[in-house]
């Protein structure tokens, strides 16, 4: 069976485009409907209650668009509100961004020491630690909130001394602790891959949660026989909705998505301030 319905992608803003990009790379035939809450970005510094309420508004919008599966691309929403979104989903499968990366790291750590970097809300939730504990409770998990990294990525300061210093500030302790796998637990970190790898060296494997989330989508769609086998899907047919026109349209969006975004529109999640 071939299922041409789109995959919904929920995010707090534009960072989830890193996940959308990986899905497009792995499954070029799939059509996406992306919803990013740029008007209320970022979520990572907010309370659990607020994140949950925003996430449910965005998810409801996507559930109303005949999607075959919802990917919660945002690590913060996945860490704090995945169960609430799953309850709202009824029979639509929901994939979060935390478990795929946690599983990949747990399989790869030889010394059983995993580091996680993410937003303050993701780290406060302990979601990665809980997920890894369930897989192998002997693995030690060191989690660090890295709030300076998102603004640096938003400013596209990848190859910059300030960014190198910020990365050092956050990961040096993990090197000392003997961490051998570092999970990038945030949609915004893939563009920092090179600077992070340059800082931690090759002894530490970097696990990109965007890539592993996309692989999980591929596995679940295949297992449920929901792949789109017909021609004519793909990023060109995808739709990108934002609650406010993203500021860095020219530079940042292609950077996260890998190419210029086709079909971009503004929508309302229902609760944000009027446009
Ligand atoms: N999308 C968020 C995440 O992956 C980062 C941006 C935010 O704080 O909203 O955690």
CSV table of C-alpha atoms and ligand atoms in Angstrom, one decimal:
chain,number,residue,atom,x,y,z
A,1,UNK,CA,0.0,0.0,0.0
A,2,UNK,CA,1.2,3.5,-0.7
A,3,UNK,CA,0.0,6.3,1.6
A,4,UNK,CA,0.4,9.8,0.0
A,5,UNK,CA,-0.8,11.7,3.1
A,6,UNK,CA,1.7,14.1,4.5
A,7,UNK,CA,3.9,13.8,7.6
A,8,UNK,CA,3.3,16.5,10.2
A,9,UNK,CA,6.4,18.2,11.7
A,10,UNK,CA,5.9,20.3,14.9
A,11,UNK,CA,8.4,22.7,16.2
A,12,UNK,CA,8.8,25.8,18.3
A,13,UNK,CA,10.2,27.7,15.4
A,14,UNK,CA,12.6,27.1,12.5
A,15,UNK,CA,15.1,24.7,14.1
A,16,UNK,CA,12.9,21.7,13.4
A,17,UNK,CA,13.8,22.2,9.8
A,18,UNK,CA,16.9,20.2,10.6
A,19,UNK,CA,14.7,17.2,11.2
A,20,UNK,CA,12.5,18.0,8.1
A,21,UNK,CA,15.7,18.2,6.1
A,22,UNK,CA,16.8,14.7,7.3
A,23,UNK,CA,13.4,13.2,6.6
A,24,UNK,CA,13.5,14.7,3.1
A,25,UNK,CA,17.0,13.2,2.6
A,26,UNK,CA,16.0,9.7,3.8
A,27,UNK,CA,12.6,9.7,2.2
A,28,UNK,CA,12.5,12.0,-0.8
A,29,UNK,CA,9.0,10.8,-1.8
A,30,UNK,CA,7.3,12.1,1.4
A,31,UNK,CA,5.4,15.3,1.6
A,32,UNK,CA,5.7,17.3,4.9
A,33,UNK,CA,3.5,19.8,6.6
A,34,UNK,CA,5.7,21.8,9.0
A,35,UNK,CA,4.3,24.0,11.7
A,36,UNK,CA,6.8,26.2,13.6
A,37,UNK,CA,5.7,28.6,16.4
A,38,UNK,CA,8.1,31.4,15.5
A,39,UNK,CA,5.8,34.0,17.2
A,40,UNK,CA,6.5,32.5,20.6
A,41,UNK,CA,10.0,31.1,20.0
A,42,UNK,CA,12.0,30.0,22.0
A,43,UNK,CA,10.2,27.4,24.1
A,44,UNK,CA,13.4,26.2,25.9
A,45,UNK,CA,13.3,28.9,28.6
A,46,UNK,CA,9.6,28.5,29.4
A,47,UNK,CA,7.7,26.6,32.1
A,48,UNK,CA,6.5,23.1,31.5
A,49,UNK,CA,2.9,24.2,31.7
A,50,UNK,CA,3.4,26.9,29.0
A,51,UNK,CA,5.3,24.5,26.7
A,52,UNK,CA,2.6,21.9,27.0
A,53,UNK,CA,-0.2,24.4,26.2
A,54,UNK,CA,1.7,25.8,23.2
A,55,UNK,CA,2.6,22.3,21.9
A,56,UNK,CA,-1.0,21.1,22.2
A,57,UNK,CA,-2.2,24.1,20.1
A,58,UNK,CA,0.3,23.4,17.4
A,59,UNK,CA,-0.3,19.7,17.4
A,60,UNK,CA,-4.1,20.2,17.1
A,61,UNK,CA,-3.5,22.4,14.1
A,62,UNK,CA,-1.5,19.6,12.4
A,63,UNK,CA,-3.9,16.8,13.4
A,64,UNK,CA,-6.6,18.8,11.5
A,65,UNK,CA,-4.6,18.5,8.3
A,66,UNK,CA,-5.0,14.8,7.5
A,67,UNK,CA,-1.4,13.8,8.5
A,68,UNK,CA,-0.4,10.1,8.6
A,69,UNK,CA,2.1,10.6,11.4
A,70,UNK,CA,3.3,13.5,13.6
A,71,UNK,CA,7.0,14.1,14.3
A,72,UNK,CA,7.7,16.3,17.3
A,73,UNK,CA,10.9,17.7,16.0
A,74,UNK,CA,11.5,20.0,18.9
A,75,UNK,CA,13.5,18.4,21.7
A,76,UNK,CA,12.0,20.7,24.3
A,77,UNK,CA,8.4,19.8,23.4
A,78,UNK,CA,9.4,16.1,23.1
A,79,UNK,CA,11.0,16.2,26.6
A,80,UNK,CA,8.2,18.0,28.3
A,81,UNK,CA,4.9,17.4,26.4
A,82,UNK,CA,5.2,14.2,24.3
A,83,UNK,CA,2.7,12.3,26.4
A,84,UNK,CA,0.1,15.1,26.3
A,85,UNK,CA,0.5,15.3,22.5
A,86,UNK,CA,0.2,11.5,22.2
A,87,UNK,CA,-3.0,11.6,24.2
A,88,UNK,CA,-4.4,14.2,21.8
A,89,UNK,CA,-3.3,12.3,18.7
A,90,UNK,CA,-6.0,9.6,19.1
A,91,UNK,CA,-4.9,7.0,16.4
A,92,UNK,CA,-2.2,9.1,14.6
A,93,UNK,CA,1.3,7.8,15.5
A,94,UNK,CA,3.5,10.4,17.2
A,95,UNK,CA,7.4,10.3,17.2
A,96,UNK,CA,9.4,12.5,19.6
A,97,UNK,CA,13.0,13.6,19.3
A,98,UNK,CA,14.3,12.3,22.6
A,99,UNK,CA,14.1,8.5,22.4
A,100,UNK,CA,15.8,8.0,19.0
A,101,UNK,CA,18.9,9.9,20.0
A,102,UNK,CA,18.9,8.3,23.5
A,103,UNK,CA,18.7,4.8,21.9
A,104,UNK,CA,21.5,5.5,19.4
A,105,UNK,CA,23.8,6.8,22.1
A,106,UNK,CA,23.1,3.9,24.4
A,107,UNK,CA,24.0,1.5,21.7
A,108,UNK,CA,27.3,3.3,20.9
A,109,UNK,CA,28.8,4.3,24.3
A,110,UNK,CA,31.7,1.9,25.0
A,111,UNK,CA,32.5,3.5,28.4
A,112,UNK,CA,28.8,3.8,29.4
A,113,UNK,CA,29.1,7.6,29.8
A,114,UNK,CA,26.8,9.8,27.7
A,115,UNK,CA,26.6,13.5,27.7
A,116,UNK,CA,23.5,15.5,26.7
A,117,UNK,CA,23.3,19.2,25.8
A,118,UNK,CA,19.9,20.9,25.3
A,119,UNK,CA,17.7,23.8,26.3
A,120,UNK,CA,17.1,24.5,30.0
A,121,UNK,CA,13.6,23.0,29.8
A,122,UNK,CA,14.9,19.8,28.2
A,123,UNK,CA,17.6,19.3,30.7
A,124,UNK,CA,15.4,20.2,33.7
A,125,UNK,CA,12.9,17.5,32.5
A,126,UNK,CA,15.6,14.8,32.8
A,127,UNK,CA,13.9,13.2,29.7
A,128,UNK,CA,17.2,11.9,28.2
A,129,UNK,CA,18.4,10.5,31.4
A,130,UNK,CA,15.1,8.7,32.0
A,131,UNK,CA,15.1,7.3,28.5
A,132,UNK,CA,18.7,6.1,28.7
A,133,UNK,CA,18.1,4.7,32.2
A,134,UNK,CA,15.2,2.6,30.8
A,135,UNK,CA,17.5,1.2,28.2
A,136,UNK,CA,20.5,0.5,30.4
A,137,UNK,CA,20.6,1.8,34.0
A,138,UNK,CA,24.3,1.2,34.2
A,139,UNK,CA,25.0,4.1,31.8
A,140,UNK,CA,26.0,7.4,33.5
A,141,UNK,CA,24.3,10.4,31.9
A,142,UNK,CA,25.7,13.9,32.2
A,143,UNK,CA,23.3,16.6,31.2
A,144,UNK,CA,24.1,20.3,30.7
A,145,UNK,CA,21.8,23.1,29.6
A,146,UNK,CA,23.4,25.2,26.9
A,147,UNK,CA,21.3,28.3,26.6
A,148,UNK,CA,23.9,30.4,24.9
A,149,UNK,CA,24.1,28.2,21.8
A,150,UNK,CA,20.7,28.9,20.3
A,151,UNK,CA,21.2,32.7,19.9
A,152,UNK,CA,24.7,32.0,18.4
A,153,UNK,CA,23.1,29.7,15.8
A,154,UNK,CA,20.3,32.2,15.2
A,155,UNK,CA,23.0,34.8,14.4
A,156,UNK,CA,24.8,32.2,12.2
A,157,UNK,CA,28.0,32.6,14.2
A,158,UNK,CA,29.3,29.0,13.6
A,159,UNK,CA,32.9,29.7,12.9
A,160,UNK,CA,33.4,32.3,15.6
A,161,UNK,CA,35.6,32.5,18.7
A,162,UNK,CA,32.6,33.3,20.9
A,163,UNK,CA,30.9,30.1,19.8
A,164,UNK,CA,34.0,28.1,20.4
A,165,UNK,CA,34.3,29.5,23.9
A,166,UNK,CA,30.7,28.8,24.6
A,167,UNK,CA,31.0,25.2,23.5
A,168,UNK,CA,34.2,24.8,25.6
A,169,UNK,CA,32.4,26.2,28.6
A,170,UNK,CA,29.7,23.6,28.2
A,171,UNK,CA,31.6,20.4,27.2
A,172,UNK,CA,35.0,20.6,28.8
A,173,UNK,CA,33.7,19.0,32.0
A,174,UNK,CA,32.3,16.1,30.0
A,175,UNK,CA,35.6,15.5,28.4
A,176,UNK,CA,37.2,15.3,31.9
A,177,UNK,CA,34.4,13.0,33.0
A,178,UNK,CA,35.3,10.5,30.2
A,179,UNK,CA,32.0,10.9,28.2
A,180,UNK,CA,32.4,9.1,24.9
A,181,UNK,CA,29.0,9.9,23.3
A,182,UNK,CA,27.5,13.4,23.2
A,183,UNK,CA,23.8,13.8,22.2
A,184,UNK,CA,23.0,17.1,20.5
A,185,UNK,CA,19.6,17.3,22.2
A,186,UNK,CA,18.3,20.4,20.4
A,187,UNK,CA,17.1,21.1,16.9
A,188,UNK,CA,19.5,24.1,16.6
A,189,UNK,CA,22.8,22.2,17.2
A,190,UNK,CA,23.4,20.4,13.9
A,191,UNK,CA,25.0,23.5,12.3
A,192,UNK,CA,27.5,23.5,15.3
A,193,UNK,CA,28.6,19.9,14.5
A,194,UNK,CA,32.0,20.9,13.3
A,195,UNK,CA,32.8,23.3,16.1
A,196,UNK,CA,31.6,20.8,18.7
A,197,UNK,CA,33.5,17.9,17.1
A,198,UNK,CA,36.6,20.2,17.0
A,199,UNK,CA,36.3,20.9,20.7
A,200,UNK,CA,35.6,17.4,22.0
A,201,UNK,CA,37.9,15.6,19.6
A,202,UNK,CA,37.3,12.3,17.8
A,203,UNK,CA,37.2,10.2,21.0
A,204,UNK,CA,33.7,11.5,21.6
A,205,UNK,CA,31.0,10.4,19.2
A,206,UNK,CA,28.4,13.0,18.4
A,207,UNK,CA,24.8,11.9,18.2
A,208,UNK,CA,22.6,14.2,16.1
A,209,UNK,CA,19.1,13.8,17.4
A,210,UNK,CA,17.7,15.3,14.1
A,211,UNK,CA,19.2,12.4,12.1
A,212,UNK,CA,18.0,9.7,14.5
A,213,UNK,CA,14.6,11.1,14.7
A,214,UNK,CA,14.3,11.1,10.9
A,215,UNK,CA,15.5,7.4,10.9
A,216,UNK,CA,12.8,6.6,13.4
A,217,UNK,CA,10.2,8.1,11.2
A,218,UNK,CA,11.4,6.0,8.3
A,219,UNK,CA,11.3,2.8,10.4
A,220,UNK,CA,7.8,3.5,11.8
A,221,UNK,CA,6.3,4.4,8.4
A,222,UNK,CA,7.9,1.3,6.9
A,223,UNK,CA,6.7,-0.9,9.7
A,224,UNK,CA,3.1,0.5,9.5
A,225,UNK,CA,3.2,0.3,5.7
A,226,UNK,CA,2.5,4.0,5.5
A,227,UNK,CA,5.4,5.0,3.1
A,228,UNK,CA,4.5,7.0,0.0
A,229,UNK,CA,5.6,4.9,-2.9
A,230,UNK,CA,3.9,7.0,-5.6
A,231,UNK,CA,5.9,9.7,-7.5
A,232,UNK,CA,5.4,13.4,-7.0
A,233,UNK,CA,5.9,13.8,-3.3
A,234,UNK,CA,9.0,15.3,-1.8
A,235,UNK,CA,10.1,18.7,-0.4
A,236,UNK,CA,8.7,20.5,-3.5
A,237,UNK,CA,5.2,19.5,-2.5
A,238,UNK,CA,5.7,20.2,1.2
A,239,UNK,CA,4.1,23.1,3.1
A,240,UNK,CA,5.8,25.2,5.7
A,241,UNK,CA,3.7,27.2,8.2
A,242,UNK,CA,5.0,29.6,10.8
A,243,UNK,CA,3.1,31.6,13.3
A,244,UNK,CA,5.2,34.7,12.4
A,245,UNK,CA,7.3,35.2,9.3
A,246,UNK,CA,10.8,34.1,10.3
A,247,UNK,CA,13.3,36.9,10.6
A,248,UNK,CA,16.3,35.4,8.9
A,249,UNK,CA,14.4,34.1,5.9
A,250,UNK,CA,17.3,34.6,3.5
A,251,UNK,CA,20.1,33.0,5.5
A,252,UNK,CA,18.9,30.8,8.3
A,253,UNK,CA,16.1,28.8,6.8
A,254,UNK,CA,18.1,27.3,3.9
A,255,UNK,CA,20.8,26.6,6.5
A,256,UNK,CA,18.5,24.5,8.6
A,257,UNK,CA,16.7,23.0,5.7
A,258,UNK,CA,19.5,22.6,3.2
A,259,UNK,CA,17.8,24.5,0.5
A,260,UNK,CA,15.4,27.4,0.0
A,261,UNK,CA,12.0,26.7,1.5
A,262,UNK,CA,9.2,26.1,-0.9
A,263,UNK,CA,5.7,27.3,0.0
A,264,UNK,CA,6.0,29.2,3.2
A,265,UNK,CA,2.9,30.7,4.9
A,266,UNK,CA,1.8,32.2,8.2
A,267,UNK,CA,-0.8,30.5,10.4
A,268,UNK,CA,-2.2,30.8,13.8
A,269,UNK,CA,-2.0,28.1,16.5
A,270,UNK,CA,-4.9,29.8,18.2
A,271,UNK,CA,-3.3,31.1,21.3
A,272,UNK,CA,-0.5,33.4,20.2
A,273,UNK,CA,-0.9,37.2,20.0
A,274,UNK,CA,-2.7,38.5,17.0
A,275,UNK,CA,-0.5,39.0,13.9
B,1,LIG,N1,13.4,23.5,19.2
B,1,LIG,C1,14.0,23.6,20.5
B,1,LIG,C2,14.6,22.3,20.9
B,1,LIG,O1,14.9,21.5,20.1
B,1,LIG,C3,15.1,24.7,20.5
B,1,LIG,C4,14.5,26.1,20.4
B,1,LIG,C5,13.6,26.5,21.5
B,1,LIG,O2,14.0,26.8,22.7
B,1,LIG,O3,12.4,26.7,21.3
B,1,LIG,O4,14.8,22.1,22.1
